Amino acid sequence: HAAVAHRTDLMTITRHVLNEQSKHPESRGDFTILLSHIVLGCKFVCSAVNKAGLAKLIGLAGETNVQGEEQKKLDVLSNEVFIKALISSGRTCILVSEEDEEASFVEPTNRGRYCVVFDPLDGSSNIDCAVAVGTIFGIYMVKDKDKPTLDDVLQPGKNLLAAGYCLYGSSCMLVLSTGNGVNGFTLDPALGEFLLTHLDIKIPKKGKIYSVNEGNAINWDESTAKCKFPKDGSSPKSLRYVGSMVADVHRTLLYGGIFMYPADKKSPNGKLRVLYEVFPMSYLMEKAGGQAFTGKQRALDLVPENIHDRSSIFLGSYDDIEEIKALYAAAE
Ligand code: AHM
Ligand code: MG
């Protein structure tokens, strides 16, 4: 038998973040506690998504409802789990979820310094055919814990303290940046722990893939239509599109290329939401050496006016986004 190397020094996500935070002398462990509650939410969604098909067909033990009420939809359930986990962490102040029309202000007794913007279950139209979905989150710091206002979350993406996503795919992966670099953690289902598997992820400088809903092409502007053709005249990029932002962005991060949801004649602001879709993903891209552009400006410079605002977005490899910026500059 070939010798099997067993790693015995396990770098869990909690240990990793504790190490990072200990570099800041003022750190009191609050961020690590907050993150562990986000991780709990992700583990719950992972488990729920994995048995979604079964639960629907045969009704898993404990999930049959005696009143015969319809089972809660997974996105609603995931949202409740995240909201409760975040409030009970005692470290949050304002929560913005894609699922809730209004922001939630945490009661003073449970209040902490962090604001969390999130999409608990993105790409949920993919669940019924067992295709990957994800959770996306961003974290801001409140200005004054005693007087939280909506302005604390209507901040440009460049003010984020941290952002990440969890991909429920063929494996469950959490990708996180707390400001210095991007790291990836894979859930070990036996341990129930996310272990560091992708240290300091850098996006390839240039890629061969583009990812977009090409069915909208008839409504695109000329610059968007040109994105798949490299400037140097080499053959067009290959198309890959899952229709789950987390899966499409994760592939872009690891393999390089472009992910885009552009504005078009029908949707002048594209589709994706600024606070909990565009910002966290743009933040991760920049921290991994890529770029994120709206068609007009750096995505992280946007200042949202409302919590559910949308924006057009092009993000990915540094060189590829440079070419898109040049296309838009030339069209002006
Ligand atoms: P959702 O928040 O309603 O799930 O919509 C967001 C999803 C993203 O995951 C994905 O990038 C996009 O919608 C796909 O949209 P389309 O079906 O228009 O291509
Ligand atoms: Mg969404």
mmCIF file of C-alpha atoms and ligand atoms in Angstrom:
data_model
loop_
_atom_site.group_PDB
_atom_site.id
_atom_site.type_symbol
_atom_site.label_atom_id
_atom_site.label_comp_id
_atom_site.label_asym_id
_atom_site.label_seq_id
_atom_site.Cartn_x
_atom_site.Cartn_y
_atom_site.Cartn_z
ATOM 1 C CA HIS A 1 0.000 0.000 0.000
ATOM 2 C CA ALA A 2 1.149 3.468 -0.827
ATOM 3 C CA ALA A 3 1.536 5.611 2.200
ATOM 4 C CA VAL A 4 -1.441 7.901 2.709
ATOM 5 C CA ALA A 5 -0.624 11.294 4.073
ATOM 6 C CA HIS A 6 -3.023 12.313 6.808
ATOM 7 C CA ARG A 7 -3.056 15.939 7.706
ATOM 8 C CA THR A 8 -3.244 16.266 11.422
ATOM 9 C CA ASP A 9 -3.021 20.017 11.803
ATOM 10 C CA LEU A 10 -6.508 21.019 10.731
ATOM 11 C CA MET A 11 -6.982 24.650 9.738
ATOM 12 C CA THR A 12 -10.672 25.253 10.296
ATOM 13 C CA ILE A 13 -12.283 28.470 9.153
ATOM 14 C CA THR A 14 -12.676 29.592 12.777
ATOM 15 C CA ARG A 15 -9.001 29.009 13.513
ATOM 16 C CA HIS A 16 -8.013 30.822 10.335
ATOM 17 C CA VAL A 17 -10.138 33.869 11.112
ATOM 18 C CA LEU A 18 -8.964 33.922 14.744
ATOM 19 C CA ASN A 19 -5.368 33.998 13.467
ATOM 20 C CA GLU A 20 -6.175 36.838 11.084
ATOM 21 C CA GLN A 21 -8.033 38.860 13.697
ATOM 22 C CA SER A 22 -5.307 38.438 16.302
ATOM 23 C CA LYS A 23 -3.130 40.655 14.104
ATOM 24 C CA HIS A 24 -5.387 43.551 15.092
ATOM 25 C CA PRO A 25 -4.661 44.481 18.697
ATOM 26 C CA GLU A 26 -8.129 46.033 19.145
ATOM 27 C CA SER A 27 -9.824 42.797 18.116
ATOM 28 C CA ARG A 28 -12.087 41.332 20.769
ATOM 29 C CA GLY A 29 -13.154 38.212 18.938
ATOM 30 C CA ASP A 30 -16.467 39.742 17.869
ATOM 31 C CA PHE A 31 -15.837 39.175 14.204
ATOM 32 C CA THR A 32 -14.925 35.529 14.770
ATOM 33 C CA ILE A 33 -18.140 35.020 16.720
ATOM 34 C CA LEU A 34 -20.189 36.696 13.985
ATOM 35 C CA LEU A 35 -18.558 34.542 11.346
ATOM 36 C CA SER A 36 -19.215 31.334 13.240
ATOM 37 C CA HIS A 37 -22.929 32.187 13.164
ATOM 38 C CA ILE A 38 -22.791 32.797 9.416
ATOM 39 C CA VAL A 39 -21.022 29.450 9.047
ATOM 40 C CA LEU A 40 -23.793 27.778 11.019
ATOM 41 C CA GLY A 41 -26.364 29.219 8.610
ATOM 42 C CA CYS A 42 -24.350 27.907 5.659
ATOM 43 C CA LYS A 43 -24.150 24.411 7.154
ATOM 44 C CA PHE A 44 -27.895 24.423 7.687
ATOM 45 C CA VAL A 45 -28.593 25.485 4.102
ATOM 46 C CA CYS A 46 -26.113 22.905 2.821
ATOM 47 C CA SER A 47 -27.876 20.146 4.691
ATOM 48 C CA ALA A 48 -31.340 21.392 3.667
ATOM 49 C CA VAL A 49 -30.380 21.715 -0.006
ATOM 50 C CA ASN A 50 -28.848 18.229 -0.038
ATOM 51 C CA LYS A 51 -32.064 16.588 1.080
ATOM 52 C CA ALA A 52 -34.415 18.916 -0.766
ATOM 53 C CA GLY A 53 -35.374 16.354 -3.396
ATOM 54 C CA LEU A 54 -36.017 13.664 -0.806
ATOM 55 C CA ALA A 55 -37.963 15.906 1.485
ATOM 56 C CA LYS A 56 -40.294 16.769 -1.349
ATOM 57 C CA LEU A 57 -40.941 13.196 -2.464
ATOM 58 C CA ILE A 58 -41.174 11.242 0.763
ATOM 59 C CA GLY A 59 -41.267 13.857 3.524
ATOM 60 C CA LEU A 60 -38.248 13.410 5.749
ATOM 61 C CA ALA A 61 -38.745 12.434 9.385
ATOM 62 C CA GLY A 62 -39.538 15.494 11.468
ATOM 63 C CA GLU A 63 -40.519 17.510 8.450
ATOM 64 C CA THR A 64 -44.059 16.262 8.020
ATOM 65 C CA ASN A 65 -46.422 18.845 9.228
ATOM 66 C CA VAL A 66 -49.384 17.535 11.239
ATOM 67 C CA GLN A 67 -51.516 20.511 10.335
ATOM 68 C CA GLY A 68 -50.960 19.571 6.713
ATOM 69 C CA GLU A 69 -49.512 22.997 6.052
ATOM 70 C CA GLU A 70 -47.400 23.370 3.010
ATOM 71 C CA GLN A 71 -43.708 22.976 3.787
ATOM 72 C CA LYS A 72 -41.801 26.192 3.892
ATOM 73 C CA LYS A 73 -39.920 26.957 0.731
ATOM 74 C CA LEU A 74 -36.193 26.486 1.145
ATOM 75 C CA ASP A 75 -35.362 30.127 0.549
ATOM 76 C CA VAL A 76 -37.813 31.267 3.215
ATOM 77 C CA LEU A 77 -36.514 28.649 5.646
ATOM 78 C CA SER A 78 -32.881 29.550 4.943
ATOM 79 C CA ASN A 79 -33.641 33.206 5.510
ATOM 80 C CA GLU A 80 -35.210 32.496 8.903
ATOM 81 C CA VAL A 81 -32.223 30.429 9.947
ATOM 82 C CA PHE A 82 -29.766 33.166 8.965
ATOM 83 C CA ILE A 83 -31.774 35.970 10.591
ATOM 84 C CA LYS A 84 -32.056 34.050 13.868
ATOM 85 C CA ALA A 85 -28.423 32.955 13.865
ATOM 86 C CA LEU A 86 -27.244 36.509 13.143
ATOM 87 C CA ILE A 87 -29.412 38.115 15.821
ATOM 88 C CA SER A 88 -28.444 35.521 18.432
ATOM 89 C CA SER A 89 -24.760 36.122 17.734
ATOM 90 C CA GLY A 90 -25.197 39.385 19.649
ATOM 91 C CA ARG A 91 -22.794 40.991 17.197
ATOM 92 C CA THR A 92 -25.164 42.434 14.596
ATOM 93 C CA CYS A 93 -26.990 45.692 14.320
ATOM 94 C CA ILE A 94 -28.727 45.877 10.923
ATOM 95 C CA LEU A 95 -29.589 42.962 8.641
ATOM 96 C CA VAL A 96 -30.497 43.263 4.980
ATOM 97 C CA SER A 97 -31.726 40.116 3.269
ATOM 98 C CA GLU A 98 -32.869 39.607 -0.278
ATOM 99 C CA GLU A 99 -35.900 37.842 1.190
ATOM 100 C CA ASP A 100 -37.104 40.773 3.288
ATOM 101 C CA GLU A 101 -38.436 43.985 1.871
ATOM 102 C CA GLU A 102 -37.298 46.022 4.877
ATOM 103 C CA ALA A 103 -33.992 46.016 6.724
ATOM 104 C CA SER A 104 -34.147 44.493 10.226
ATOM 105 C CA PHE A 105 -32.805 46.564 13.124
ATOM 106 C CA VAL A 106 -31.624 44.364 15.968
ATOM 107 C CA GLU A 107 -33.022 45.125 19.467
ATOM 108 C CA PRO A 108 -30.571 47.028 21.695
ATOM 109 C CA THR A 109 -30.200 44.051 24.078
ATOM 110 C CA ASN A 110 -28.845 41.845 21.283
ATOM 111 C CA ARG A 111 -27.051 44.534 19.369
ATOM 112 C CA GLY A 112 -23.469 44.488 18.123
ATOM 113 C CA ARG A 113 -21.346 46.556 15.732
ATOM 114 C CA TYR A 114 -21.763 44.661 12.467
ATOM 115 C CA CYS A 115 -24.271 45.073 9.641
ATOM 116 C CA VAL A 116 -24.782 42.020 7.454
ATOM 117 C CA VAL A 117 -26.204 42.151 3.921
ATOM 118 C CA PHE A 118 -26.986 38.760 2.437
ATOM 119 C CA ASP A 119 -28.840 36.581 -0.001
ATOM 120 C CA PRO A 120 -29.508 33.396 1.968
ATOM 121 C CA LEU A 121 -30.280 31.176 -1.022
ATOM 122 C CA ASP A 122 -29.362 32.585 -4.385
ATOM 123 C CA GLY A 123 -30.278 30.834 -7.608
ATOM 124 C CA SER A 124 -33.178 29.006 -5.978
ATOM 125 C CA SER A 125 -34.808 28.278 -9.351
ATOM 126 C CA ASN A 126 -32.029 25.682 -9.731
ATOM 127 C CA ILE A 127 -32.972 23.630 -6.656
ATOM 128 C CA ASP A 128 -35.670 21.489 -8.217
ATOM 129 C CA CYS A 129 -33.218 20.101 -10.764
ATOM 130 C CA ALA A 130 -30.401 19.547 -8.229
ATOM 131 C CA VAL A 131 -28.120 22.221 -9.686
ATOM 132 C CA ALA A 132 -25.756 24.273 -7.512
ATOM 133 C CA VAL A 133 -27.038 27.217 -5.476
ATOM 134 C CA GLY A 134 -25.341 29.498 -2.976
ATOM 135 C CA THR A 135 -25.399 32.034 -0.153
ATOM 136 C CA ILE A 136 -23.789 35.468 -0.546
ATOM 137 C CA PHE A 137 -22.913 37.888 2.270
ATOM 138 C CA GLY A 138 -21.186 41.175 2.994
ATOM 139 C CA ILE A 139 -20.283 42.765 6.333
ATOM 140 C CA TYR A 140 -20.114 46.462 7.235
ATOM 141 C CA MET A 141 -19.401 48.201 10.525
ATOM 142 C CA VAL A 142 -22.088 50.477 11.980
ATOM 143 C CA LYS A 143 -21.034 54.089 12.637
ATOM 144 C CA ASP A 144 -22.758 54.506 15.962
ATOM 145 C CA LYS A 145 -24.101 51.356 17.597
ATOM 146 C CA ASP A 146 -26.549 53.394 19.653
ATOM 147 C CA LYS A 147 -27.998 55.180 16.632
ATOM 148 C CA PRO A 148 -28.071 52.765 13.704
ATOM 149 C CA THR A 149 -29.641 54.179 10.534
ATOM 150 C CA LEU A 150 -30.230 52.846 7.041
ATOM 151 C CA ASP A 151 -27.207 54.876 5.903
ATOM 152 C CA ASP A 152 -25.027 52.364 7.731
ATOM 153 C CA VAL A 153 -25.877 49.809 5.047
ATOM 154 C CA LEU A 154 -26.273 52.203 2.116
ATOM 155 C CA GLN A 155 -22.493 52.410 1.888
ATOM 156 C CA PRO A 156 -20.300 51.893 -1.173
ATOM 157 C CA GLY A 157 -18.945 48.380 -1.557
ATOM 158 C CA LYS A 158 -15.392 49.574 -0.976
ATOM 159 C CA ASN A 159 -16.348 50.103 2.686
ATOM 160 C CA LEU A 160 -17.076 46.409 3.237
ATOM 161 C CA LEU A 161 -15.048 44.832 6.044
ATOM 162 C CA ALA A 162 -15.508 41.347 4.702
ATOM 163 C CA ALA A 163 -17.495 39.414 2.138
ATOM 164 C CA GLY A 164 -17.962 35.849 1.084
ATOM 165 C CA TYR A 165 -20.146 33.211 -0.431
ATOM 166 C CA CYS A 166 -20.947 29.593 0.174
ATOM 167 C CA LEU A 167 -21.446 27.336 -2.821
ATOM 168 C CA TYR A 168 -23.652 24.277 -2.404
ATOM 169 C CA GLY A 169 -22.239 22.326 -5.305
ATOM 170 C CA SER A 170 -20.626 18.961 -5.842
ATOM 171 C CA SER A 171 -18.827 19.952 -2.668
ATOM 172 C CA CYS A 172 -19.754 22.682 -0.232
ATOM 173 C CA MET A 173 -17.268 25.555 -0.317
ATOM 174 C CA LEU A 174 -17.069 28.795 1.578
ATOM 175 C CA VAL A 175 -14.967 31.550 0.017
ATOM 176 C CA LEU A 176 -14.104 34.499 2.250
ATOM 177 C CA SER A 177 -12.124 37.700 2.307
ATOM 178 C CA THR A 178 -11.671 39.781 5.444
ATOM 179 C CA GLY A 179 -9.708 42.382 3.541
ATOM 180 C CA ASN A 180 -6.414 40.640 2.845
ATOM 181 C CA GLY A 181 -6.642 38.097 0.075
ATOM 182 C CA VAL A 182 -9.287 35.477 -0.544
ATOM 183 C CA ASN A 183 -9.354 32.007 0.981
ATOM 184 C CA GLY A 184 -11.493 28.973 0.233
ATOM 185 C CA PHE A 185 -12.704 26.407 2.768
ATOM 186 C CA THR A 186 -14.314 23.083 1.938
ATOM 187 C CA LEU A 187 -16.866 21.484 4.236
ATOM 188 C CA ASP A 188 -15.702 18.129 5.552
ATOM 189 C CA PRO A 189 -19.079 16.456 5.984
ATOM 190 C CA ALA A 190 -17.699 13.944 8.507
ATOM 191 C CA LEU A 191 -16.349 16.698 10.762
ATOM 192 C CA GLY A 192 -18.993 19.304 9.996
ATOM 193 C CA GLU A 193 -16.138 21.797 9.700
ATOM 194 C CA PHE A 194 -14.951 24.022 6.874
ATOM 195 C CA LEU A 195 -11.239 23.311 6.324
ATOM 196 C CA LEU A 196 -8.840 25.612 4.500
ATOM 197 C CA THR A 197 -8.311 24.069 1.057
ATOM 198 C CA HIS A 198 -7.655 27.101 -1.173
ATOM 199 C CA LEU A 199 -5.078 29.454 0.337
ATOM 200 C CA ASP A 200 -4.820 32.975 -1.084
ATOM 201 C CA ILE A 201 -6.855 32.502 -4.261
ATOM 202 C CA LYS A 202 -5.753 34.663 -7.199
ATOM 203 C CA ILE A 203 -7.915 34.868 -10.299
ATOM 204 C CA PRO A 204 -6.011 34.126 -13.548
ATOM 205 C CA LYS A 205 -4.987 37.419 -15.176
ATOM 206 C CA LYS A 206 -6.848 36.481 -18.339
ATOM 207 C CA GLY A 207 -9.419 33.780 -19.073
ATOM 208 C CA LYS A 208 -11.041 31.879 -21.910
ATOM 209 C CA ILE A 209 -14.607 31.739 -20.609
ATOM 210 C CA TYR A 210 -17.502 34.208 -20.623
ATOM 211 C CA SER A 211 -20.650 33.704 -18.616
ATOM 212 C CA VAL A 212 -23.897 35.504 -19.362
ATOM 213 C CA ASN A 213 -27.571 34.907 -20.139
ATOM 214 C CA GLU A 214 -27.142 35.056 -23.901
ATOM 215 C CA GLY A 215 -30.911 34.841 -24.409
ATOM 216 C CA ASN A 216 -30.977 38.561 -23.666
ATOM 217 C CA ALA A 217 -28.557 39.354 -26.513
ATOM 218 C CA ILE A 218 -31.188 40.999 -28.679
ATOM 219 C CA ASN A 219 -31.463 43.765 -26.072
ATOM 220 C CA TRP A 220 -27.726 44.279 -25.481
ATOM 221 C CA ASP A 221 -25.686 47.311 -26.419
ATOM 222 C CA GLU A 222 -22.811 46.889 -28.845
ATOM 223 C CA SER A 223 -20.100 46.820 -26.187
ATOM 224 C CA THR A 224 -21.718 43.919 -24.345
ATOM 225 C CA ALA A 225 -22.107 42.041 -27.615
ATOM 226 C CA LYS A 226 -18.376 42.379 -28.251
ATOM 227 C CA CYS A 227 -17.279 41.002 -24.852
ATOM 228 C CA LYS A 228 -16.777 37.442 -26.066
ATOM 229 C CA PHE A 229 -14.361 38.469 -28.832
ATOM 230 C CA PRO A 230 -10.798 39.006 -27.564
ATOM 231 C CA LYS A 231 -9.222 42.255 -28.724
ATOM 232 C CA ASP A 232 -6.187 40.427 -30.165
ATOM 233 C CA GLY A 233 -8.389 38.656 -32.695
ATOM 234 C CA SER A 234 -7.946 35.204 -31.124
ATOM 235 C CA SER A 235 -10.934 32.871 -31.138
ATOM 236 C CA PRO A 236 -13.989 33.847 -29.076
ATOM 237 C CA LYS A 237 -14.266 32.786 -25.460
ATOM 238 C CA SER A 238 -16.256 29.678 -24.492
ATOM 239 C CA LEU A 239 -19.686 30.117 -22.946
ATOM 240 C CA ARG A 240 -20.476 28.637 -19.520
ATOM 241 C CA TYR A 241 -23.653 29.671 -17.702
ATOM 242 C CA VAL A 242 -25.214 27.875 -14.753
ATOM 243 C CA GLY A 243 -27.697 30.626 -13.905
ATOM 244 C CA SER A 244 -26.612 30.508 -10.253
ATOM 245 C CA MET A 245 -24.465 33.536 -9.562
ATOM 246 C CA VAL A 246 -22.396 31.799 -6.886
ATOM 247 C CA ALA A 247 -21.547 28.879 -9.177
ATOM 248 C CA ASP A 248 -20.797 31.144 -12.140
ATOM 249 C CA VAL A 249 -18.658 33.517 -10.068
ATOM 250 C CA HIS A 250 -16.829 30.665 -8.338
ATOM 251 C CA ARG A 251 -15.852 29.146 -11.672
ATOM 252 C CA THR A 252 -14.766 32.582 -12.886
ATOM 253 C CA LEU A 253 -12.614 33.062 -9.777
ATOM 254 C CA LEU A 254 -10.853 29.705 -10.163
ATOM 255 C CA TYR A 255 -10.614 29.389 -13.965
ATOM 256 C CA GLY A 256 -10.608 33.046 -14.999
ATOM 257 C CA GLY A 257 -12.724 34.869 -17.577
ATOM 258 C CA ILE A 258 -15.769 37.106 -17.244
ATOM 259 C CA PHE A 259 -19.112 36.835 -15.530
ATOM 260 C CA MET A 260 -21.626 39.474 -16.528
ATOM 261 C CA TYR A 261 -25.203 40.533 -16.038
ATOM 262 C CA PRO A 262 -25.319 43.661 -18.171
ATOM 263 C CA ALA A 263 -27.902 46.389 -18.415
ATOM 264 C CA ASP A 264 -29.917 46.085 -21.589
ATOM 265 C CA LYS A 265 -32.825 47.775 -23.369
ATOM 266 C CA LYS A 266 -35.357 45.937 -21.215
ATOM 267 C CA SER A 267 -33.493 46.087 -17.882
ATOM 268 C CA PRO A 268 -31.641 49.397 -17.633
ATOM 269 C CA ASN A 269 -30.030 48.310 -14.348
ATOM 270 C CA GLY A 270 -29.474 44.661 -15.159
ATOM 271 C CA LYS A 271 -30.884 42.160 -12.686
ATOM 272 C CA LEU A 272 -28.484 41.600 -9.830
ATOM 273 C CA ARG A 273 -28.812 43.422 -6.524
ATOM 274 C CA VAL A 274 -26.113 45.868 -5.534
ATOM 275 C CA LEU A 275 -25.863 45.252 -1.793
ATOM 276 C CA TYR A 276 -25.881 41.481 -1.436
ATOM 277 C CA GLU A 277 -24.978 40.203 -4.923
ATOM 278 C CA VAL A 278 -22.874 42.751 -6.824
ATOM 279 C CA PHE A 279 -20.869 44.176 -3.880
ATOM 280 C CA PRO A 280 -19.714 40.974 -2.150
ATOM 281 C CA MET A 281 -18.718 39.358 -5.450
ATOM 282 C CA SER A 282 -16.969 42.523 -6.673
ATOM 283 C CA TYR A 283 -15.096 42.779 -3.368
ATOM 284 C CA LEU A 284 -13.895 39.166 -3.635
ATOM 285 C CA MET A 285 -12.857 39.692 -7.267
ATOM 286 C CA GLU A 286 -10.758 42.736 -6.427
ATOM 287 C CA LYS A 287 -9.176 41.014 -3.423
ATOM 288 C CA ALA A 288 -8.265 38.101 -5.721
ATOM 289 C CA GLY A 289 -6.599 40.422 -8.259
ATOM 290 C CA GLY A 290 -9.526 40.763 -10.653
ATOM 291 C CA GLN A 291 -11.841 43.689 -11.353
ATOM 292 C CA ALA A 292 -15.529 44.545 -11.250
ATOM 293 C CA PHE A 293 -17.044 47.190 -13.541
ATOM 294 C CA THR A 294 -20.631 48.362 -14.012
ATOM 295 C CA GLY A 295 -20.260 49.505 -17.613
ATOM 296 C CA LYS A 296 -19.689 53.036 -16.276
ATOM 297 C CA GLN A 297 -17.544 52.798 -13.157
ATOM 298 C CA ARG A 298 -15.804 50.598 -10.615
ATOM 299 C CA ALA A 299 -18.596 48.561 -9.049
ATOM 300 C CA LEU A 300 -17.366 49.056 -5.473
ATOM 301 C CA ASP A 301 -17.705 52.847 -5.849
ATOM 302 C CA LEU A 302 -21.474 52.639 -6.333
ATOM 303 C CA VAL A 303 -23.504 54.157 -3.507
ATOM 304 C CA PRO A 304 -26.850 52.374 -3.255
ATOM 305 C CA GLU A 305 -29.889 54.579 -2.651
ATOM 306 C CA ASN A 306 -32.174 51.757 -1.630
ATOM 307 C CA ILE A 307 -31.354 48.388 -0.104
ATOM 308 C CA HIS A 308 -32.679 46.380 -3.061
ATOM 309 C CA ASP A 309 -31.141 48.495 -5.857
ATOM 310 C CA ARG A 310 -29.832 46.689 -8.924
ATOM 311 C CA SER A 311 -26.797 47.285 -11.084
ATOM 312 C CA SER A 312 -25.314 46.063 -14.291
ATOM 313 C CA ILE A 313 -22.086 44.120 -13.593
ATOM 314 C CA PHE A 314 -19.042 42.774 -15.432
ATOM 315 C CA LEU A 315 -16.531 41.018 -13.221
ATOM 316 C CA GLY A 316 -13.592 38.680 -13.550
ATOM 317 C CA SER A 317 -9.997 38.478 -14.769
ATOM 318 C CA TYR A 318 -8.043 41.735 -14.698
ATOM 319 C CA ASP A 319 -7.154 41.806 -18.397
ATOM 320 C CA ASP A 320 -10.591 40.736 -19.576
ATOM 321 C CA ILE A 321 -12.292 43.516 -17.615
ATOM 322 C CA GLU A 322 -9.721 46.000 -18.956
ATOM 323 C CA GLU A 323 -10.896 45.073 -22.458
ATOM 324 C CA ILE A 324 -14.526 45.599 -21.491
ATOM 325 C CA LYS A 325 -13.715 48.988 -19.980
ATOM 326 C CA ALA A 326 -12.007 49.931 -23.250
ATOM 327 C CA LEU A 327 -15.089 48.838 -25.232
ATOM 328 C CA TYR A 328 -17.310 51.069 -23.103
ATOM 329 C CA ALA A 329 -14.879 53.988 -23.210
ATOM 330 C CA ALA A 330 -14.764 53.749 -27.017
ATOM 331 C CA ALA A 331 -18.566 53.723 -27.242
ATOM 332 C CA GLU A 332 -18.955 57.005 -25.306
HETATM 333 P P1 AHM B 1 -32.491 35.121 -7.579
HETATM 334 O O1 AHM B 1 -31.914 35.985 -6.500
HETATM 335 O O2 AHM B 1 -33.938 35.375 -7.822
HETATM 336 O O3 AHM B 1 -32.149 33.669 -7.377
HETATM 337 O O4 AHM B 1 -31.818 35.621 -8.937
HETATM 338 C C1 AHM B 1 -30.432 35.751 -9.006
HETATM 339 C C2 AHM B 1 -29.904 34.779 -10.015
HETATM 340 C C3 AHM B 1 -28.411 34.690 -9.995
HETATM 341 O O5 AHM B 1 -27.984 33.634 -9.192
HETATM 342 C C4 AHM B 1 -28.088 34.449 -11.432
HETATM 343 O O6 AHM B 1 -26.811 34.963 -11.762
HETATM 344 C C5 AHM B 1 -29.170 35.159 -12.163
HETATM 345 O O7 AHM B 1 -30.255 35.260 -11.279
HETATM 346 C C6 AHM B 1 -29.635 34.451 -13.379
HETATM 347 O O8 AHM B 1 -30.608 35.200 -14.013
HETATM 348 P P2 AHM B 1 -31.209 34.780 -15.433
HETATM 349 O O9 AHM B 1 -32.108 33.621 -15.161
HETATM 350 O O10 AHM B 1 -31.945 36.003 -15.883
HETATM 351 O O11 AHM B 1 -30.069 34.440 -16.329
HETATM 352 MG MG MG B 2 -30.440 36.388 -5.394
#
